[in-house]
mmCIF file of C-alpha atoms in Angstrom:
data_model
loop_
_atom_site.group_PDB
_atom_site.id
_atom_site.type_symbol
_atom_site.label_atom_id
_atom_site.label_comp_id
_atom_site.label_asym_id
_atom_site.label_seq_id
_atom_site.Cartn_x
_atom_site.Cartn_y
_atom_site.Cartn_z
ATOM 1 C CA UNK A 64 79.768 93.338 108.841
ATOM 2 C CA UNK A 65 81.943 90.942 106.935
ATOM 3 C CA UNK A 66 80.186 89.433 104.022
ATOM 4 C CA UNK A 67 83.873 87.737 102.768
ATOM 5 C CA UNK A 68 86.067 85.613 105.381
ATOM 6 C CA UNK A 69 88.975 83.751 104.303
ATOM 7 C CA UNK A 70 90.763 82.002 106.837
ATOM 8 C CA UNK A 71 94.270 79.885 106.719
ATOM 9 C CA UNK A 72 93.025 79.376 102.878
ATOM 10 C CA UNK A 73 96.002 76.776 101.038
ATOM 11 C CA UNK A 74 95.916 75.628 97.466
ATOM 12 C CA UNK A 75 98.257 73.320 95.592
ATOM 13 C CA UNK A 76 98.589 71.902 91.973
ATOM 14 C CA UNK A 77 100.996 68.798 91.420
ATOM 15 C CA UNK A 78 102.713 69.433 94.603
ATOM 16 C CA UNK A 79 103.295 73.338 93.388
ATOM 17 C CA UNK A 80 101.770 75.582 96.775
ATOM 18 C CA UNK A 81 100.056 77.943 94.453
ATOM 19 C CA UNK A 82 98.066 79.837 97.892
ATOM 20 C CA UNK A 83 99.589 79.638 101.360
ATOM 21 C CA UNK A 84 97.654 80.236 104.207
ATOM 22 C CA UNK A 85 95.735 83.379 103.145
ATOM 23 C CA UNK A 86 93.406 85.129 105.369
ATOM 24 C CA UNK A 87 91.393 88.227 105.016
ATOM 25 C CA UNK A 88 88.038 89.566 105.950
ATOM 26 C CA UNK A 89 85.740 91.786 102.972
ATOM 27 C CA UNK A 90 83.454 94.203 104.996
ATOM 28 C CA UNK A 91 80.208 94.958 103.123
ATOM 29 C CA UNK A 92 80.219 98.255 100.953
ATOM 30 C CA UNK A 93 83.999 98.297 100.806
ATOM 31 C CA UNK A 94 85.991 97.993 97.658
ATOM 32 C CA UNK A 95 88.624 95.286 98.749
ATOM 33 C CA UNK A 96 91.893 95.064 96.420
ATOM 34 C CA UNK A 97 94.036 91.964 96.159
ATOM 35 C CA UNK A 98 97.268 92.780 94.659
ATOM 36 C CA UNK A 99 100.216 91.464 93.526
ATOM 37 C CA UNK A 100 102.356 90.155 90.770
ATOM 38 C CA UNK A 101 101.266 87.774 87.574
ATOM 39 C CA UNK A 102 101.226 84.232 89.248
ATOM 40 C CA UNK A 103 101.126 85.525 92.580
ATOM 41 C CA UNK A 104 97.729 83.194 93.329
ATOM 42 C CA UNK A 105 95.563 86.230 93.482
ATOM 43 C CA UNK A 106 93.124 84.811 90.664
ATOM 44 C CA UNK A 107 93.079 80.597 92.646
ATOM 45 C CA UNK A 108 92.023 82.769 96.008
ATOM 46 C CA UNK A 109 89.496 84.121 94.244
ATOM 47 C CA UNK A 110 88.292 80.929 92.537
ATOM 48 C CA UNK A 111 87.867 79.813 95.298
ATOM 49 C CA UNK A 112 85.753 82.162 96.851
ATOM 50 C CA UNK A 113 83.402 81.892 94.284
ATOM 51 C CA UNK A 114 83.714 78.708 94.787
ATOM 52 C CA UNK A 115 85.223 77.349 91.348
ATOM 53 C CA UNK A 116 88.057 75.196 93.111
ATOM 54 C CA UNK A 117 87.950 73.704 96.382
ATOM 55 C CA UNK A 118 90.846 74.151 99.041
ATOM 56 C CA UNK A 119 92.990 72.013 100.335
ATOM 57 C CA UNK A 120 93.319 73.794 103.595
ATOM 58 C CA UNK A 121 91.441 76.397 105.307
ATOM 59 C CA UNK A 122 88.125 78.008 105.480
ATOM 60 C CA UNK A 123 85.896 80.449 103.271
ATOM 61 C CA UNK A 124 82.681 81.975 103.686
ATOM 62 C CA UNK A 125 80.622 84.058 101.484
ATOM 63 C CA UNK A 126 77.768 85.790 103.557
ATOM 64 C CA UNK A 127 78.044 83.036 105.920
ATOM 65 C CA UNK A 128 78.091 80.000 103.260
ATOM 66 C CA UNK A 129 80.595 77.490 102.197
ATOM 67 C CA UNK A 130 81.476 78.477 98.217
ATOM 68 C CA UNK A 131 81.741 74.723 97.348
ATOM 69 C CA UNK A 132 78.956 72.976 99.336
ATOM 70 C CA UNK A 133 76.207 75.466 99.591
ATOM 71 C CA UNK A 134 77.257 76.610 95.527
ATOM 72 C CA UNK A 135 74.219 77.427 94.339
ATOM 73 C CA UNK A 136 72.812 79.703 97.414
ATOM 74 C CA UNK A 137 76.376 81.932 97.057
ATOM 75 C CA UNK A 138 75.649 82.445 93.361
ATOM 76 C CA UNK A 139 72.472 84.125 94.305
ATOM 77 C CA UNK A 140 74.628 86.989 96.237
ATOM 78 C CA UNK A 141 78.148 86.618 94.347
ATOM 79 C CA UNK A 142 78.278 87.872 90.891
ATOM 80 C CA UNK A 143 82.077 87.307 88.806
ATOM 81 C CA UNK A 144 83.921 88.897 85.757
ATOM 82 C CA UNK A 145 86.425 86.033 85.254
ATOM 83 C CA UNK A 146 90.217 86.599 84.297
ATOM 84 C CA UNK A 147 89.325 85.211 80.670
ATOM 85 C CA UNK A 148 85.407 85.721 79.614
ATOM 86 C CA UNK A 149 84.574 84.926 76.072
ATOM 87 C CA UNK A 150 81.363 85.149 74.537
ATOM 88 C CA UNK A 151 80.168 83.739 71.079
ATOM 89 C CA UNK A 152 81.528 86.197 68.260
ATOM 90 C CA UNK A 153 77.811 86.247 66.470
ATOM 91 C CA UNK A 154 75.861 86.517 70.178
ATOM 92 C CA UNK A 155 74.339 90.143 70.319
ATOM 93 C CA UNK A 156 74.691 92.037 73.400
ATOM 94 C CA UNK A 157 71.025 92.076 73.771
ATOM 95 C CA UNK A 158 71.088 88.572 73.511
ATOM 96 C CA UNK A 159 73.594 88.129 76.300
ATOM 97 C CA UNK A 160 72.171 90.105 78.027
ATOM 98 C CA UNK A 161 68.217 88.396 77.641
ATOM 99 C CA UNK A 162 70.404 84.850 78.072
ATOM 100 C CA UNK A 163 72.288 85.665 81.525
ATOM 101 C CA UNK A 164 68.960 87.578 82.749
ATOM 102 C CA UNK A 165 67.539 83.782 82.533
ATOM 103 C CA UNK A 166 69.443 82.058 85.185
ATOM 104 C CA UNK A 167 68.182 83.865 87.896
ATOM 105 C CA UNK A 168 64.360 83.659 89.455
ATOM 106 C CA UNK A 169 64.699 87.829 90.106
ATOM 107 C CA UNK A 170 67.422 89.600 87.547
ATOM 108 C CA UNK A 171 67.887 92.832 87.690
ATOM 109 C CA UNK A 172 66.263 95.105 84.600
ATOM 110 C CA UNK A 173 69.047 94.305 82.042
ATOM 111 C CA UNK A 174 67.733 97.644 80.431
ATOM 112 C CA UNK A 175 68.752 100.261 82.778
ATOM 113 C CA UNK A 176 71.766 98.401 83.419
ATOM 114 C CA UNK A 177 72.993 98.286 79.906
ATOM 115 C CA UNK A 178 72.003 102.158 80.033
ATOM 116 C CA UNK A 179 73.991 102.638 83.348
ATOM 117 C CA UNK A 180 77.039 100.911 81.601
ATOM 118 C CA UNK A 181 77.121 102.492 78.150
ATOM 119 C CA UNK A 182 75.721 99.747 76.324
ATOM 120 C CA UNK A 183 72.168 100.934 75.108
ATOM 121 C CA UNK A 184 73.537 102.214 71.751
ATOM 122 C CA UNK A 185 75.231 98.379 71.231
ATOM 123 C CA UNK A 186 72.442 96.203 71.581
ATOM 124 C CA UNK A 187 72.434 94.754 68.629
ATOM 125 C CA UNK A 188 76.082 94.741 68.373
ATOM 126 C CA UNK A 189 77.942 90.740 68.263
ATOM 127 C CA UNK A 190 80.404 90.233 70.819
ATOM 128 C CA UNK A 191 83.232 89.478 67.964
ATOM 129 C CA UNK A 192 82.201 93.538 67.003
ATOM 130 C CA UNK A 193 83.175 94.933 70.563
ATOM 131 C CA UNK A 194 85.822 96.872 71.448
ATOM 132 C CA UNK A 195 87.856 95.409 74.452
ATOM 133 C CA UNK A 196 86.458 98.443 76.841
ATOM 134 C CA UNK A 197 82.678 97.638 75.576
ATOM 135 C CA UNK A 198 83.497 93.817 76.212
ATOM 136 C CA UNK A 199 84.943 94.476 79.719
ATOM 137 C CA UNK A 200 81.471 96.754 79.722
ATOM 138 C CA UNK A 201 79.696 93.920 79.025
ATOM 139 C CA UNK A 202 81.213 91.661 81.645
ATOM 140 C CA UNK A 203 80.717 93.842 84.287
ATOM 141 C CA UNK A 204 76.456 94.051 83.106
ATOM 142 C CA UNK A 205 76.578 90.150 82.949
ATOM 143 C CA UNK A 206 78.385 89.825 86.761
ATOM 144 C CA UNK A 207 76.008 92.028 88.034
ATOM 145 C CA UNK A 208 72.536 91.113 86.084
ATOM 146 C CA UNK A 209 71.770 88.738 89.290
ATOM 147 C CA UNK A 210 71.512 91.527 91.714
ATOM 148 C CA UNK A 211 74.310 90.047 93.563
ATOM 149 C CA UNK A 212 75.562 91.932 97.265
ATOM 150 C CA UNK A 213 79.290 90.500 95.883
ATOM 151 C CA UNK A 214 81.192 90.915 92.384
ATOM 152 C CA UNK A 215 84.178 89.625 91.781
ATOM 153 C CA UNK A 216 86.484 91.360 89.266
ATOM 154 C CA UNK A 217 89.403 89.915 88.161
ATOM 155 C CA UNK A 218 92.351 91.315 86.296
ATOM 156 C CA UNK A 219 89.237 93.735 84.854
ATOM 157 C CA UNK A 220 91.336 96.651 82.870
ATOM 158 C CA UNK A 221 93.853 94.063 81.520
ATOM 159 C CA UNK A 222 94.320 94.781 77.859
ATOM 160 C CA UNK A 223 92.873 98.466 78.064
ATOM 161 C CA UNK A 224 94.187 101.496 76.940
ATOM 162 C CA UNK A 225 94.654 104.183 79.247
ATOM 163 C CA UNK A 226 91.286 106.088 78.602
ATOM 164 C CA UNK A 227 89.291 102.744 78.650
ATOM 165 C CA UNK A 228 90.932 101.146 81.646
ATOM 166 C CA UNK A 229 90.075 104.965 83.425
ATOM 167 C CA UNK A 230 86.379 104.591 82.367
ATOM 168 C CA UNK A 231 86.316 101.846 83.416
ATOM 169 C CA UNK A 232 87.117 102.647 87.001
ATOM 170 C CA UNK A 233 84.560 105.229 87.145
ATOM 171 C CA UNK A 234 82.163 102.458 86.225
ATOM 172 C CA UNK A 235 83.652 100.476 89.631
ATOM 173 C CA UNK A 236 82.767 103.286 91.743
ATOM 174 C CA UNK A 237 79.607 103.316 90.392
ATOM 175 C CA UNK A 238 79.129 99.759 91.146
ATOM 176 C CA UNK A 239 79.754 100.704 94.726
ATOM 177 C CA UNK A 240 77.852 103.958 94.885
ATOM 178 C CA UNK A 241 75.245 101.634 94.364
ATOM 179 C CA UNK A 242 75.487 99.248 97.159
ATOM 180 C CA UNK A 243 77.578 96.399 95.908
ATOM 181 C CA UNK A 244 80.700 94.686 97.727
ATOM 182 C CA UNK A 245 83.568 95.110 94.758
ATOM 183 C CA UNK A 246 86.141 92.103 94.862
ATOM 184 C CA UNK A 247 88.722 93.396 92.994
ATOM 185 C CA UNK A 248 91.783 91.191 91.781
ATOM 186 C CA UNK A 249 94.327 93.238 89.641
ATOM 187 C CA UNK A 250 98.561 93.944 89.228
ATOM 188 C CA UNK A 251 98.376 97.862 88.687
ATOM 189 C CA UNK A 252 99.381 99.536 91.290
ATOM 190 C CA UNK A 253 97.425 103.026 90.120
ATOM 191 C CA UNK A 254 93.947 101.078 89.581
ATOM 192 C CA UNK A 255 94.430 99.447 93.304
ATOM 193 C CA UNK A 256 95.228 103.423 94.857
ATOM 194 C CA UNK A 257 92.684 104.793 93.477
ATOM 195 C CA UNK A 258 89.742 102.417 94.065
ATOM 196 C CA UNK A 259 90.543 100.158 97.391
ATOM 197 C CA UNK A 260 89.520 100.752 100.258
ATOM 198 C CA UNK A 261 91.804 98.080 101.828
ATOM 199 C CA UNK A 262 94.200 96.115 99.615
ATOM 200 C CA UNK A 263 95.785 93.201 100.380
ATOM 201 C CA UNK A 264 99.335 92.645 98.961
ATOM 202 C CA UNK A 265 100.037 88.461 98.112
ATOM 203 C CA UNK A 266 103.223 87.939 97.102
ATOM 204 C CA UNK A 267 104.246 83.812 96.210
ATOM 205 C CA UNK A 268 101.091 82.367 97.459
ATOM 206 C CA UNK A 269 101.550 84.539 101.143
ATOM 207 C CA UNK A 270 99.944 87.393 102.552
ATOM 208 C CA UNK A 271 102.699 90.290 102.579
ATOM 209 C CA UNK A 272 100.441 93.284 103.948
ATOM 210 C CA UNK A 273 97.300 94.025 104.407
ATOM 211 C CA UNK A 274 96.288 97.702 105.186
ATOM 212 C CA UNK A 275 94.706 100.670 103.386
ATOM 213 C CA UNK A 276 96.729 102.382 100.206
ATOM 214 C CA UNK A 277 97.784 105.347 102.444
ATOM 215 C CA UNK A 278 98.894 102.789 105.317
ATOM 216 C CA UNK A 279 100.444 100.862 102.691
ATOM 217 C CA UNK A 280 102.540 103.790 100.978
ATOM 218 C CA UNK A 281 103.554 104.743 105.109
ATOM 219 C CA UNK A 282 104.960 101.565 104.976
ATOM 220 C CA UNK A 283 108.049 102.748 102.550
ATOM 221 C CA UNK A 284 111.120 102.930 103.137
ATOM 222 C CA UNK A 285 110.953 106.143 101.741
ATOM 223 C CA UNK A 286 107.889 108.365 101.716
ATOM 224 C CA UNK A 287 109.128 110.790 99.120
ATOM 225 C CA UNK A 288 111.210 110.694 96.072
ATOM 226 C CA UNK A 289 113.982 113.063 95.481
ATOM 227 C CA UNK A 290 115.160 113.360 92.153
ATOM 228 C CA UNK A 291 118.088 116.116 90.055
ATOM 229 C CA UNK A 292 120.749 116.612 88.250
ATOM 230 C CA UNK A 293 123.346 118.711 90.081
ATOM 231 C CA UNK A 294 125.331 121.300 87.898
ATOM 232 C CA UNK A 295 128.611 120.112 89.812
ATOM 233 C CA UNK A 296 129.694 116.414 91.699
ATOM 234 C CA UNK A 297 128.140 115.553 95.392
ATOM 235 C CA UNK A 298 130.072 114.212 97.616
ATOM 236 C CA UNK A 299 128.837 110.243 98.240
ATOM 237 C CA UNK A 300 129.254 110.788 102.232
ATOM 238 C CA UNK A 301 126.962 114.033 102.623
ATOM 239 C CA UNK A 302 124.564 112.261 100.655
ATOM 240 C CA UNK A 303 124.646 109.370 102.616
ATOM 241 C CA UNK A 304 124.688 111.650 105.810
ATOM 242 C CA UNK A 305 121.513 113.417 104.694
ATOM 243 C CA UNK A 306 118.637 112.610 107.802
ATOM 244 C CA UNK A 307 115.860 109.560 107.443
ATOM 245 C CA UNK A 308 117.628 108.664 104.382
ATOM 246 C CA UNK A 309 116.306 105.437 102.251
ATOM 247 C CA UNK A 310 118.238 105.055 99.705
ATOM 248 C CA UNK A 311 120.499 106.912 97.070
ATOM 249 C CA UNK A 312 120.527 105.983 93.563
ATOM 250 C CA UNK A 313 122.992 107.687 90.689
ATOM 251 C CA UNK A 314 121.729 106.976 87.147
ATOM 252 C CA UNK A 315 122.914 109.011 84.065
ATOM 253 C CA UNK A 316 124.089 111.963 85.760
ATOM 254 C CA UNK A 317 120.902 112.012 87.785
ATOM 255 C CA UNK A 318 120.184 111.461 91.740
ATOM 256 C CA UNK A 319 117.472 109.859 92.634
ATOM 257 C CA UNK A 320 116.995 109.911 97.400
ATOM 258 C CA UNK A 321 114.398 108.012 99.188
ATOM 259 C CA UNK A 322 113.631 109.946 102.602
ATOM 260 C CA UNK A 323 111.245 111.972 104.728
ATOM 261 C CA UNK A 324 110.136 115.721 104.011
ATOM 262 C CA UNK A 325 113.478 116.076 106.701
ATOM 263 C CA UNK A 326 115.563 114.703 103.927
ATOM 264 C CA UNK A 327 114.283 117.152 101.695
ATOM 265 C CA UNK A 328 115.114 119.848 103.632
ATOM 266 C CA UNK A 329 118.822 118.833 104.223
ATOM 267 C CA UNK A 330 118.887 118.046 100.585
ATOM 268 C CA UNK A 331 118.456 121.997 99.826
ATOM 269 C CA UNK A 332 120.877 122.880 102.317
ATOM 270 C CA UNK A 333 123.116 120.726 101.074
ATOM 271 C CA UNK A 334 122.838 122.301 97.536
ATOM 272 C CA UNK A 335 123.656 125.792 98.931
ATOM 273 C CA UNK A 336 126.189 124.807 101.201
ATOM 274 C CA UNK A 337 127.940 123.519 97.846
ATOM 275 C CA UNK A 338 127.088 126.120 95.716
ATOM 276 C CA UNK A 339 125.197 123.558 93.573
ATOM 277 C CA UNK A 340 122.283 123.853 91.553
ATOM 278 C CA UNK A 341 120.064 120.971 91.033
ATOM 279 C CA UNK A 342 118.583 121.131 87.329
ATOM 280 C CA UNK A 343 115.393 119.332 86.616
ATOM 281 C CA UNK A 344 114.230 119.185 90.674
ATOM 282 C CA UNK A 345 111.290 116.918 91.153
ATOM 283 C CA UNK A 346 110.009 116.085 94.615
ATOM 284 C CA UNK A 347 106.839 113.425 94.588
ATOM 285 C CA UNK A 348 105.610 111.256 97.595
ATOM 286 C CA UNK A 349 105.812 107.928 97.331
ATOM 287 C CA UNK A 350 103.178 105.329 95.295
ATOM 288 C CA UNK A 351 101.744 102.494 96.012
ATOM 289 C CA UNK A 352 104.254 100.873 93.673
ATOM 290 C CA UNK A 353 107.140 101.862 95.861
ATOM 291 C CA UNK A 354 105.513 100.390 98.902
ATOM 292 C CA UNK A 355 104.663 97.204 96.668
ATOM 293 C CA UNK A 356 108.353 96.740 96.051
ATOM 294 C CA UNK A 357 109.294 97.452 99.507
ATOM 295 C CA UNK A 358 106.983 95.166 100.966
ATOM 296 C CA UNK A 359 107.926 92.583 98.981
ATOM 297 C CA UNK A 360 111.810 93.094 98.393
ATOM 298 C CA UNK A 361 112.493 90.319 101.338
ATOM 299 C CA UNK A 362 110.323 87.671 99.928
ATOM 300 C CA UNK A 363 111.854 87.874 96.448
ATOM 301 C CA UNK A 364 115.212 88.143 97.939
#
């Protein structure tokens, strides 16, 4: 069941297209990644599924209801953690907590969610005292106080050091274990692998791919990365002779080939048929970030 439909969605400030005919589909329970560069439109799409701008073109639906005419029935179900949040530096997080708990006629027990989230032990912290990973903490308690089906997180781990940003994933798949829809807007490649379920990739206001991270990385040009320094000169044309092979890239003394687990293979002949050794051998599969830059290499050309 889709609980998110975005159909043919356009947006446009002072004649600049900022979103171009976006369409997706969020099926409940799923956590649904939109990815793509800094001013790629990723946060206006959002807005306006939550219903904070209003299209120019297109059509949204949230459970069924129009973001911007039936407003007030979609905030019931669709809880957000906004690009920028700010608080007031002397508000305590039981306070904010207590306060946000108020706009709804049934909140959920701010308690155990502060509890679930880490944030028992800062109640009577101020918001100006937080670190950025107890803020983002705090965002997440505040988007979800409502008992919403939906949250929206946007750009969530931006700002976070690598053990906070981690945590805070783990608090994402928590989210989910526990029945909500996750929304989830972001730029790093790693955070969109590891949590999406589906993921799609706008690039310039358009849809470039929409798929699953595995179907995305399958996409490549080339599934895995070969990279070594050989002890002696190769040859440009066996290189470029090697089978299913991507790409060849010489930096430093290194070589870096894009191929198949085929290319691999040849590579290794190749070695011994020169009698070369290849110091520092690293074989990897490819990342979402490869596929990112592949799928979007012809639009930014």
């Amino acid at each position: 069941m889709s609980v998110i439909e975005v159909t043919d969605l356009c947006k446009s400030y002072g004649g600049r297209t900022v979103v171009d005919g976006v369409s997706f589909t969020v099926a409940e329970g799923e956590i649904f990644g939109i990815l793509g560069p800094n001013g790629a439109g990723k946060t206006t799409t959002v807005e306006c599924v939550e219903g904070l701008r209003v299209p120019d073109a297109g059509r949204v639906r949230v459970t069924g209801l129009d973001p911007v005419t039936d407003h007030a029935r979609v905030a019931r179900v669709l809880g957000a953690q906004l690009q920028e949040s700010e608080l007031q530096d002397k508000l305590t997080v039981r306070e904010a907590l207590e306060l946000y708990a108020a706009f709804y006629e049934k909140p959920a027990d701010w308690r155990p969610l502060a509890e679930r989230l880490g944030l028992t032990a800062k109640l009577t912290t101020r918001f100006g005292k937080l670190s950025g990973g107890q803020k983002q903490r705090l965002f997440i308690a505040l988007a979800l106080i409502g008992n919403p089906r939906i949250v929206v997180l946007d750009e969530l781990t931006t700002g976070l050091d690598p053990r906070a940003r981690r945590d805070t994933w783990e608090l994402v798949e928590d989210v989910r274990a526990n029945g909500v829809t996750v929304l989830l807007v972001t730029h790093f490649m790693e955070e969109a692998q590891r949590l999406c379920d589906r993921i799609a990739v706008i690039d310039k206001g358009r849809m470039a791919a929409l798929d699953t991270p595995a179907g995305l990385i399958r996409r490549s040009a080339g599934g895995t990365v070969i990279s070594f320094t050989p002890s002696a000169p190769l040859d440009d044309r066996d290189l470029n002779a090697l089978p299913a092979l991507a790409s060849v890239e010489h930096r430093d003394g290194r070589i870096t080939l894009s191929g198949t687990d085929e290319t691999v293979n040849a590579v290794i002949t190749l070695l011994a048929r020169s009698h070369v050794t290849a110091h520092q051998l690293r074989v990897s599969d490819a990342t979402l970030d490869d596929a990112f830059l592949d799928l979007t290499k012809e639009e930014a050309a």
